[in-house]
Amino acid sequence: EAQVTQNPRYLITVTGKKLTVTCSQNMNHEYMSWYRQDPGLGLRQIYYSMNVEVTDKGDVPEGYKVSRKEKRNFPLILESPSPNQTSLYFCASSLLGDRGQEQYFGPGTRLTVT
Amino acid sequence: KNQVEQSPQSLIILEGKNCTLQCNYTVSPFSNLRWYKQDTGRGPVSLTIMTFSENTKSNGRYTATLDADTKQSSLHITASQLSDSASYICVVTPLSNDYKLSFGAGTTVTVRA
């Protein structure tokens, strides 16, 4: 089954404790992206990647890091989480090429930083 | 200021009734506009996509319209079902960058029996 998976689905952590949220897709998509979703604000892009070893900042990259060492994986790293990073996080992937490629979203990771 | 504004923020309708959701955007020029459905606790799933030259697109009981002159789009749900209870998100792709999308905050639809 074609899908985007994220782990963990739920995470409660404390301020300053480094964490990684994994994202993996099995559709051989070149493009992958991370979003955060907060009430009333909609989805906001954190980072995206056009291919292996190619990443770029989205609209809200502060406090986050990413890496793309393999095509299928795109982990999101919070080196020193803070309470304002409490949010619902989504990973997405799509093909490159023609305009209008649909982004396929993962199930989401709900992160709480205390 | 968000470049994609949706209204209403939420609405409640009775099963079997119709409803229309609105999306106003300032992203210009744009290559396409997409409506996503997001069930509670799930990731968004694409319902329809329209390029700037298209006026309407249907997917079953969902019909999206686009007026590029007024920069407005609407999503009409016909004969609503309980499974239509979800958040509906309008997403605009700028012509300058296919991969930096502008998302609306969504409209939460609740269908009651």
PDB file of C-alpha atoms in Angstrom:
ATOM      1  CA  GLU A   1       0.000   0.000   0.000  1.00  0.00           C
ATOM      2  CA  ALA A   2       1.307   3.430  -1.002  1.00  0.00           C
ATOM      3  CA  GLN A   3       1.698   5.510   2.106  1.00  0.00           C
ATOM      4  CA  VAL A   4       3.575   8.036   4.201  1.00  0.00           C
ATOM      5  CA  THR A   5       4.338   6.885   7.731  1.00  0.00           C
ATOM      6  CA  GLN A   6       5.358   8.941  10.734  1.00  0.00           C
ATOM      7  CA  ASN A   7       6.688   7.911  14.123  1.00  0.00           C
ATOM      8  CA  PRO A   8       5.870   8.439  16.838  1.00  0.00           C
ATOM      9  CA  ARG A   9       2.208   9.395  16.485  1.00  0.00           C
ATOM     10  CA  TYR A  10       2.103  10.971  19.930  1.00  0.00           C
ATOM     11  CA  LEU A  11       4.961  12.378  21.978  1.00  0.00           C
ATOM     12  CA  ILE A  12       5.150  14.256  25.257  1.00  0.00           C
ATOM     13  CA  THR A  13       8.566  15.625  26.149  1.00  0.00           C
ATOM     14  CA  VAL A  14      10.242  18.270  28.252  1.00  0.00           C
ATOM     15  CA  THR A  15      11.904  21.502  27.231  1.00  0.00           C
ATOM     16  CA  GLY A  16      15.415  21.030  25.888  1.00  0.00           C
ATOM     17  CA  LYS A  17      15.361  17.278  25.345  1.00  0.00           C
ATOM     18  CA  LYS A  18      16.365  16.535  21.763  1.00  0.00           C
ATOM     19  CA  LEU A  19      13.898  14.519  19.723  1.00  0.00           C
ATOM     20  CA  THR A  20      13.464  13.172  16.207  1.00  0.00           C
ATOM     21  CA  VAL A  21      10.232  12.508  14.354  1.00  0.00           C
ATOM     22  CA  THR A  22      10.705  10.070  11.521  1.00  0.00           C
ATOM     23  CA  CYS A  23       8.949  10.172   8.152  1.00  0.00           C
ATOM     24  CA  SER A  24       9.109   7.506   5.489  1.00  0.00           C
ATOM     25  CA  GLN A  25       7.366   7.076   2.115  1.00  0.00           C
ATOM     26  CA  ASN A  26       7.236   4.038  -0.146  1.00  0.00           C
ATOM     27  CA  MET A  27       6.174   5.776  -3.378  1.00  0.00           C
ATOM     28  CA  ASN A  28       9.677   6.727  -4.618  1.00  0.00           C
ATOM     29  CA  HIS A  29       8.734  10.406  -4.390  1.00  0.00           C
ATOM     30  CA  GLU A  30      11.484  12.963  -4.863  1.00  0.00           C
ATOM     31  CA  TYR A  31       9.769  15.718  -2.904  1.00  0.00           C
ATOM     32  CA  MET A  32       9.119  15.588   0.836  1.00  0.00           C
ATOM     33  CA  SER A  33       8.001  18.269   3.252  1.00  0.00           C
ATOM     34  CA  TRP A  34       7.242  18.918   6.914  1.00  0.00           C
ATOM     35  CA  TYR A  35       4.331  21.023   8.141  1.00  0.00           C
ATOM     36  CA  ARG A  36       2.985  22.045  11.482  1.00  0.00           C
ATOM     37  CA  GLN A  37      -0.707  22.627  12.081  1.00  0.00           C
ATOM     38  CA  ASP A  38      -1.964  24.916  14.820  1.00  0.00           C
ATOM     39  CA  PRO A  39      -5.575  25.904  15.563  1.00  0.00           C
ATOM     40  CA  GLY A  40      -6.731  28.830  13.474  1.00  0.00           C
ATOM     41  CA  LEU A  41      -3.485  29.035  11.504  1.00  0.00           C
ATOM     42  CA  GLY A  42      -3.681  26.203   9.032  1.00  0.00           C
ATOM     43  CA  LEU A  43      -0.718  24.195   7.847  1.00  0.00           C
ATOM     44  CA  ARG A  44       2.621  25.989   7.759  1.00  0.00           C
ATOM     45  CA  GLN A  45       5.663  24.609   5.991  1.00  0.00           C
ATOM     46  CA  ILE A  46       8.772  23.991   8.104  1.00  0.00           C
ATOM     47  CA  TYR A  47      11.261  22.488   5.633  1.00  0.00           C
ATOM     48  CA  TYR A  48      11.092  20.726   2.318  1.00  0.00           C
ATOM     49  CA  SER A  49      13.391  18.585   0.211  1.00  0.00           C
ATOM     50  CA  MET A  50      13.512  18.261  -3.557  1.00  0.00           C
ATOM     51  CA  ASN A  51      15.719  15.167  -3.475  1.00  0.00           C
ATOM     52  CA  VAL A  52      18.478  13.421  -1.550  1.00  0.00           C
ATOM     53  CA  GLU A  53      20.819  15.935   0.104  1.00  0.00           C
ATOM     54  CA  VAL A  54      18.684  18.864  -1.165  1.00  0.00           C
ATOM     55  CA  THR A  55      16.700  20.692   1.509  1.00  0.00           C
ATOM     56  CA  ASP A  56      15.327  24.204   1.903  1.00  0.00           C
ATOM     57  CA  LYS A  57      13.565  26.297   4.506  1.00  0.00           C
ATOM     58  CA  GLY A  58       9.824  26.777   4.508  1.00  0.00           C
ATOM     59  CA  ASP A  59       7.947  29.520   6.292  1.00  0.00           C
ATOM     60  CA  VAL A  60       8.676  28.530   9.914  1.00  0.00           C
ATOM     61  CA  PRO A  61      12.083  26.758  10.063  1.00  0.00           C
ATOM     62  CA  GLU A  62      13.365  28.221  13.350  1.00  0.00           C
ATOM     63  CA  GLY A  63      14.100  25.561  15.947  1.00  0.00           C
ATOM     64  CA  TYR A  64      13.990  22.668  13.487  1.00  0.00           C
ATOM     65  CA  LYS A  65      16.503  20.679  11.450  1.00  0.00           C
ATOM     66  CA  VAL A  66      16.039  18.107   8.719  1.00  0.00           C
ATOM     67  CA  SER A  67      18.179  15.739   6.719  1.00  0.00           C
ATOM     68  CA  ARG A  68      17.613  13.744   3.531  1.00  0.00           C
ATOM     69  CA  LYS A  69      20.221  11.027   3.302  1.00  0.00           C
ATOM     70  CA  GLU A  70      17.910   8.527   1.637  1.00  0.00           C
ATOM     71  CA  LYS A  71      15.089   9.143  -0.817  1.00  0.00           C
ATOM     72  CA  ARG A  72      12.442   7.459   1.306  1.00  0.00           C
ATOM     73  CA  ASN A  73      13.244   9.098   4.676  1.00  0.00           C
ATOM     74  CA  PHE A  74      12.983  12.692   5.850  1.00  0.00           C
ATOM     75  CA  PRO A  75      13.380  13.011   9.638  1.00  0.00           C
ATOM     76  CA  LEU A  76      12.489  16.184  11.540  1.00  0.00           C
ATOM     77  CA  ILE A  77      14.855  17.038  14.373  1.00  0.00           C
ATOM     78  CA  LEU A  78      14.168  19.327  17.311  1.00  0.00           C
ATOM     79  CA  GLU A  79      17.546  19.941  18.959  1.00  0.00           C
ATOM     80  CA  SER A  80      16.144  21.823  21.959  1.00  0.00           C
ATOM     81  CA  PRO A  81      12.348  21.711  21.968  1.00  0.00           C
ATOM     82  CA  SER A  82      10.404  24.548  23.535  1.00  0.00           C
ATOM     83  CA  PRO A  83       6.718  24.800  24.528  1.00  0.00           C
ATOM     84  CA  ASN A  84       5.923  26.918  21.448  1.00  0.00           C
ATOM     85  CA  GLN A  85       6.759  23.865  19.329  1.00  0.00           C
ATOM     86  CA  THR A  86       3.776  22.032  20.792  1.00  0.00           C
ATOM     87  CA  SER A  87       1.790  21.280  17.658  1.00  0.00           C
ATOM     88  CA  LEU A  88       0.482  18.683  15.210  1.00  0.00           C
ATOM     89  CA  TYR A  89       3.131  17.792  12.649  1.00  0.00           C
ATOM     90  CA  PHE A  90       2.576  16.347   9.187  1.00  0.00           C
ATOM     91  CA  CYS A  91       5.021  14.933   6.699  1.00  0.00           C
ATOM     92  CA  ALA A  92       4.061  14.909   3.023  1.00  0.00           C
ATOM     93  CA  SER A  93       5.551  13.660  -0.225  1.00  0.00           C
ATOM     94  CA  SER A  94       4.936  14.007  -3.937  1.00  0.00           C
ATOM     95  CA  LEU A  95       6.487  13.440  -7.324  1.00  0.00           C
ATOM     96  CA  LEU A  96       8.434  16.237  -8.937  1.00  0.00           C
ATOM     97  CA  GLY A  97       7.692  17.324 -12.448  1.00  0.00           C
ATOM     98  CA  ASP A  98       4.347  18.469 -13.745  1.00  0.00           C
ATOM     99  CA  ARG A  99       2.585  21.178 -11.818  1.00  0.00           C
ATOM    100  CA  GLY A 100      -0.247  20.084  -9.644  1.00  0.00           C
ATOM    101  CA  GLN A 101       1.294  16.952  -8.251  1.00  0.00           C
ATOM    102  CA  GLU A 102      -0.743  15.877  -5.259  1.00  0.00           C
ATOM    103  CA  GLN A 103       0.993  15.853  -1.907  1.00  0.00           C
ATOM    104  CA  TYR A 104       0.323  12.721   0.119  1.00  0.00           C
ATOM    105  CA  PHE A 105       0.227  13.341   3.836  1.00  0.00           C
ATOM    106  CA  GLY A 106       1.210  11.126   6.722  1.00  0.00           C
ATOM    107  CA  PRO A 107      -1.116  10.493   9.686  1.00  0.00           C
ATOM    108  CA  GLY A 108       0.410  13.229  11.837  1.00  0.00           C
ATOM    109  CA  THR A 109       2.485  13.405  15.024  1.00  0.00           C
ATOM    110  CA  ARG A 110       1.029  15.222  18.003  1.00  0.00           C
ATOM    111  CA  LEU A 111       3.883  16.731  20.000  1.00  0.00           C
ATOM    112  CA  THR A 112       3.551  18.281  23.454  1.00  0.00           C
ATOM    113  CA  VAL A 113       6.529  20.079  24.992  1.00  0.00           C
ATOM    114  CA  THR A 114       6.199  20.896  28.706  1.00  0.00           C
TER     115      THR A 114
ATOM    116  CA  LYS B   1      -1.565  38.096   6.806  1.00  0.00           C
ATOM    117  CA  ASN B   2      -2.594  34.708   5.462  1.00  0.00           C
ATOM    118  CA  GLN B   3      -2.839  34.660   1.693  1.00  0.00           C
ATOM    119  CA  VAL B   4      -5.713  32.180   1.814  1.00  0.00           C
ATOM    120  CA  GLU B   5      -8.799  32.995   3.881  1.00  0.00           C
ATOM    121  CA  GLN B   6     -11.637  30.519   4.382  1.00  0.00           C
ATOM    122  CA  SER B   7     -15.162  31.025   5.628  1.00  0.00           C
ATOM    123  CA  PRO B   8     -17.042  30.130   7.623  1.00  0.00           C
ATOM    124  CA  GLN B   9     -14.674  28.857  10.284  1.00  0.00           C
ATOM    125  CA  SER B  10     -17.166  26.126  11.126  1.00  0.00           C
ATOM    126  CA  LEU B  11     -20.686  25.070  10.293  1.00  0.00           C
ATOM    127  CA  ILE B  12     -23.243  22.480  11.309  1.00  0.00           C
ATOM    128  CA  ILE B  13     -25.672  20.966   8.815  1.00  0.00           C
ATOM    129  CA  LEU B  14     -28.300  18.242   8.877  1.00  0.00           C
ATOM    130  CA  GLU B  15     -27.686  15.018   7.018  1.00  0.00           C
ATOM    131  CA  GLY B  16     -28.962  15.226   3.460  1.00  0.00           C
ATOM    132  CA  LYS B  17     -28.630  19.006   3.208  1.00  0.00           C
ATOM    133  CA  ASN B  18     -26.230  20.929   0.977  1.00  0.00           C
ATOM    134  CA  CYS B  19     -23.585  23.418   2.019  1.00  0.00           C
ATOM    135  CA  THR B  20     -21.027  25.721   0.414  1.00  0.00           C
ATOM    136  CA  LEU B  21     -17.614  26.638   1.744  1.00  0.00           C
ATOM    137  CA  GLN B  22     -15.725  29.736   0.625  1.00  0.00           C
ATOM    138  CA  CYS B  23     -12.058  30.410  -0.093  1.00  0.00           C
ATOM    139  CA  ASN B  24     -10.617  33.838  -0.908  1.00  0.00           C
ATOM    140  CA  TYR B  25      -6.976  34.072  -1.858  1.00  0.00           C
ATOM    141  CA  THR B  26      -4.416  36.717  -2.737  1.00  0.00           C
ATOM    142  CA  VAL B  27      -1.729  34.380  -4.107  1.00  0.00           C
ATOM    143  CA  SER B  28      -1.051  35.639  -7.613  1.00  0.00           C
ATOM    144  CA  PRO B  29      -0.176  34.406 -10.068  1.00  0.00           C
ATOM    145  CA  PHE B  30      -0.989  30.838  -9.161  1.00  0.00           C
ATOM    146  CA  SER B  31      -0.788  27.535 -10.986  1.00  0.00           C
ATOM    147  CA  ASN B  32      -3.534  25.572  -9.227  1.00  0.00           C
ATOM    148  CA  LEU B  33      -5.991  25.546  -6.360  1.00  0.00           C
ATOM    149  CA  ARG B  34      -6.772  22.390  -4.461  1.00  0.00           C
ATOM    150  CA  TRP B  35      -9.353  21.427  -1.856  1.00  0.00           C
ATOM    151  CA  TYR B  36      -8.343  18.886   0.783  1.00  0.00           C
ATOM    152  CA  LYS B  37     -10.497  16.967   3.248  1.00  0.00           C
ATOM    153  CA  GLN B  38      -9.000  16.291   6.665  1.00  0.00           C
ATOM    154  CA  ASP B  39     -10.733  13.844   8.967  1.00  0.00           C
ATOM    155  CA  THR B  40     -10.091  14.271  12.679  1.00  0.00           C
ATOM    156  CA  GLY B  41      -6.736  12.761  13.596  1.00  0.00           C
ATOM    157  CA  ARG B  42      -5.754  12.099   9.983  1.00  0.00           C
ATOM    158  CA  GLY B  43      -3.679  13.785   7.326  1.00  0.00           C
ATOM    159  CA  PRO B  44      -5.366  15.832   4.568  1.00  0.00           C
ATOM    160  CA  VAL B  45      -6.518  14.030   1.425  1.00  0.00           C
ATOM    161  CA  SER B  46      -6.992  15.782  -1.921  1.00  0.00           C
ATOM    162  CA  LEU B  47     -10.583  16.191  -3.159  1.00  0.00           C
ATOM    163  CA  THR B  48     -10.239  18.381  -6.253  1.00  0.00           C
ATOM    164  CA  ILE B  49      -7.631  20.347  -8.128  1.00  0.00           C
ATOM    165  CA  MET B  50      -8.215  23.195 -10.596  1.00  0.00           C
ATOM    166  CA  THR B  51      -5.743  25.095 -12.702  1.00  0.00           C
ATOM    167  CA  PHE B  52      -6.143  28.840 -13.109  1.00  0.00           C
ATOM    168  CA  SER B  53      -8.014  28.301 -16.397  1.00  0.00           C
ATOM    169  CA  GLU B  54     -10.639  25.922 -15.002  1.00  0.00           C
ATOM    170  CA  ASN B  55     -13.960  27.020 -13.536  1.00  0.00           C
ATOM    171  CA  THR B  56     -15.322  23.890 -11.965  1.00  0.00           C
ATOM    172  CA  LYS B  57     -14.292  20.381 -10.952  1.00  0.00           C
ATOM    173  CA  SER B  58     -16.387  17.627  -9.402  1.00  0.00           C
ATOM    174  CA  ASN B  59     -15.555  14.595  -7.310  1.00  0.00           C
ATOM    175  CA  GLY B  60     -18.729  12.709  -6.506  1.00  0.00           C
ATOM    176  CA  ARG B  61     -20.861  14.888  -4.235  1.00  0.00           C
ATOM    177  CA  TYR B  62     -18.106  17.514  -4.007  1.00  0.00           C
ATOM    178  CA  THR B  63     -18.022  20.324  -6.584  1.00  0.00           C
ATOM    179  CA  ALA B  64     -15.391  23.029  -6.537  1.00  0.00           C
ATOM    180  CA  THR B  65     -15.664  26.284  -8.472  1.00  0.00           C
ATOM    181  CA  LEU B  66     -13.023  28.873  -9.235  1.00  0.00           C
ATOM    182  CA  ASP B  67     -13.283  32.519 -10.250  1.00  0.00           C
ATOM    183  CA  ALA B  68      -9.732  33.647 -10.979  1.00  0.00           C
ATOM    184  CA  ASP B  69     -10.871  37.228 -11.648  1.00  0.00           C
ATOM    185  CA  THR B  70     -12.260  37.708  -8.144  1.00  0.00           C
ATOM    186  CA  LYS B  71      -9.770  35.265  -6.597  1.00  0.00           C
ATOM    187  CA  GLN B  72     -12.507  33.179  -5.035  1.00  0.00           C
ATOM    188  CA  SER B  73     -13.198  29.475  -4.880  1.00  0.00           C
ATOM    189  CA  SER B  74     -16.027  27.531  -3.336  1.00  0.00           C
ATOM    190  CA  LEU B  75     -16.594  23.912  -2.401  1.00  0.00           C
ATOM    191  CA  HIS B  76     -20.169  22.676  -2.582  1.00  0.00           C
ATOM    192  CA  ILE B  77     -21.193  19.509  -0.773  1.00  0.00           C
ATOM    193  CA  THR B  78     -24.407  17.950  -2.051  1.00  0.00           C
ATOM    194  CA  ALA B  79     -26.678  15.679  -0.020  1.00  0.00           C
ATOM    195  CA  SER B  80     -24.335  15.633   2.950  1.00  0.00           C
ATOM    196  CA  GLN B  81     -23.563  12.421   4.800  1.00  0.00           C
ATOM    197  CA  LEU B  82     -22.264  11.833   8.304  1.00  0.00           C
ATOM    198  CA  SER B  83     -18.903  10.882   6.788  1.00  0.00           C
ATOM    199  CA  ASP B  84     -18.575  14.405   5.397  1.00  0.00           C
ATOM    200  CA  SER B  85     -17.875  15.650   8.937  1.00  0.00           C
ATOM    201  CA  ALA B  86     -14.307  16.900   8.584  1.00  0.00           C
ATOM    202  CA  SER B  87     -12.169  19.959   8.052  1.00  0.00           C
ATOM    203  CA  TYR B  88     -11.915  21.239   4.468  1.00  0.00           C
ATOM    204  CA  ILE B  89      -8.763  23.070   3.495  1.00  0.00           C
ATOM    205  CA  CYS B  90      -8.175  25.328   0.502  1.00  0.00           C
ATOM    206  CA  VAL B  91      -4.606  25.255  -0.832  1.00  0.00           C
ATOM    207  CA  VAL B  92      -3.130  27.528  -3.492  1.00  0.00           C
ATOM    208  CA  THR B  93       0.091  26.791  -5.383  1.00  0.00           C
ATOM    209  CA  PRO B  94       1.990  29.909  -6.466  1.00  0.00           C
ATOM    210  CA  LEU B  95       3.281  29.961 -10.029  1.00  0.00           C
ATOM    211  CA  SER B  96       6.724  30.969  -8.758  1.00  0.00           C
ATOM    212  CA  ASN B  97       7.246  27.865  -6.620  1.00  0.00           C
ATOM    213  CA  ASP B  98       5.272  24.648  -6.899  1.00  0.00           C
ATOM    214  CA  TYR B  99       6.402  23.448  -3.519  1.00  0.00           C
ATOM    215  CA  LYS B 100       5.746  26.375  -1.197  1.00  0.00           C
ATOM    216  CA  LEU B 101       1.996  26.065  -0.885  1.00  0.00           C
ATOM    217  CA  SER B 102      -0.350  28.517   0.815  1.00  0.00           C
ATOM    218  CA  PHE B 103      -2.875  26.831   3.084  1.00  0.00           C
ATOM    219  CA  GLY B 104      -6.132  28.186   4.407  1.00  0.00           C
ATOM    220  CA  ALA B 105      -7.003  27.575   8.063  1.00  0.00           C
ATOM    221  CA  GLY B 106      -9.862  25.312   7.044  1.00  0.00           C
ATOM    222  CA  THR B 107     -13.623  25.093   7.581  1.00  0.00           C
ATOM    223  CA  THR B 108     -14.848  22.493  10.047  1.00  0.00           C
ATOM    224  CA  VAL B 109     -18.060  20.844   8.872  1.00  0.00           C
ATOM    225  CA  THR B 110     -20.229  18.846  11.264  1.00  0.00           C
ATOM    226  CA  VAL B 111     -23.054  16.787   9.776  1.00  0.00           C
ATOM    227  CA  ARG B 112     -25.773  15.781  12.229  1.00  0.00           C
ATOM    228  CA  ALA B 113     -28.349  13.016  11.785  1.00  0.00           C
TER     229      ALA B 113
END
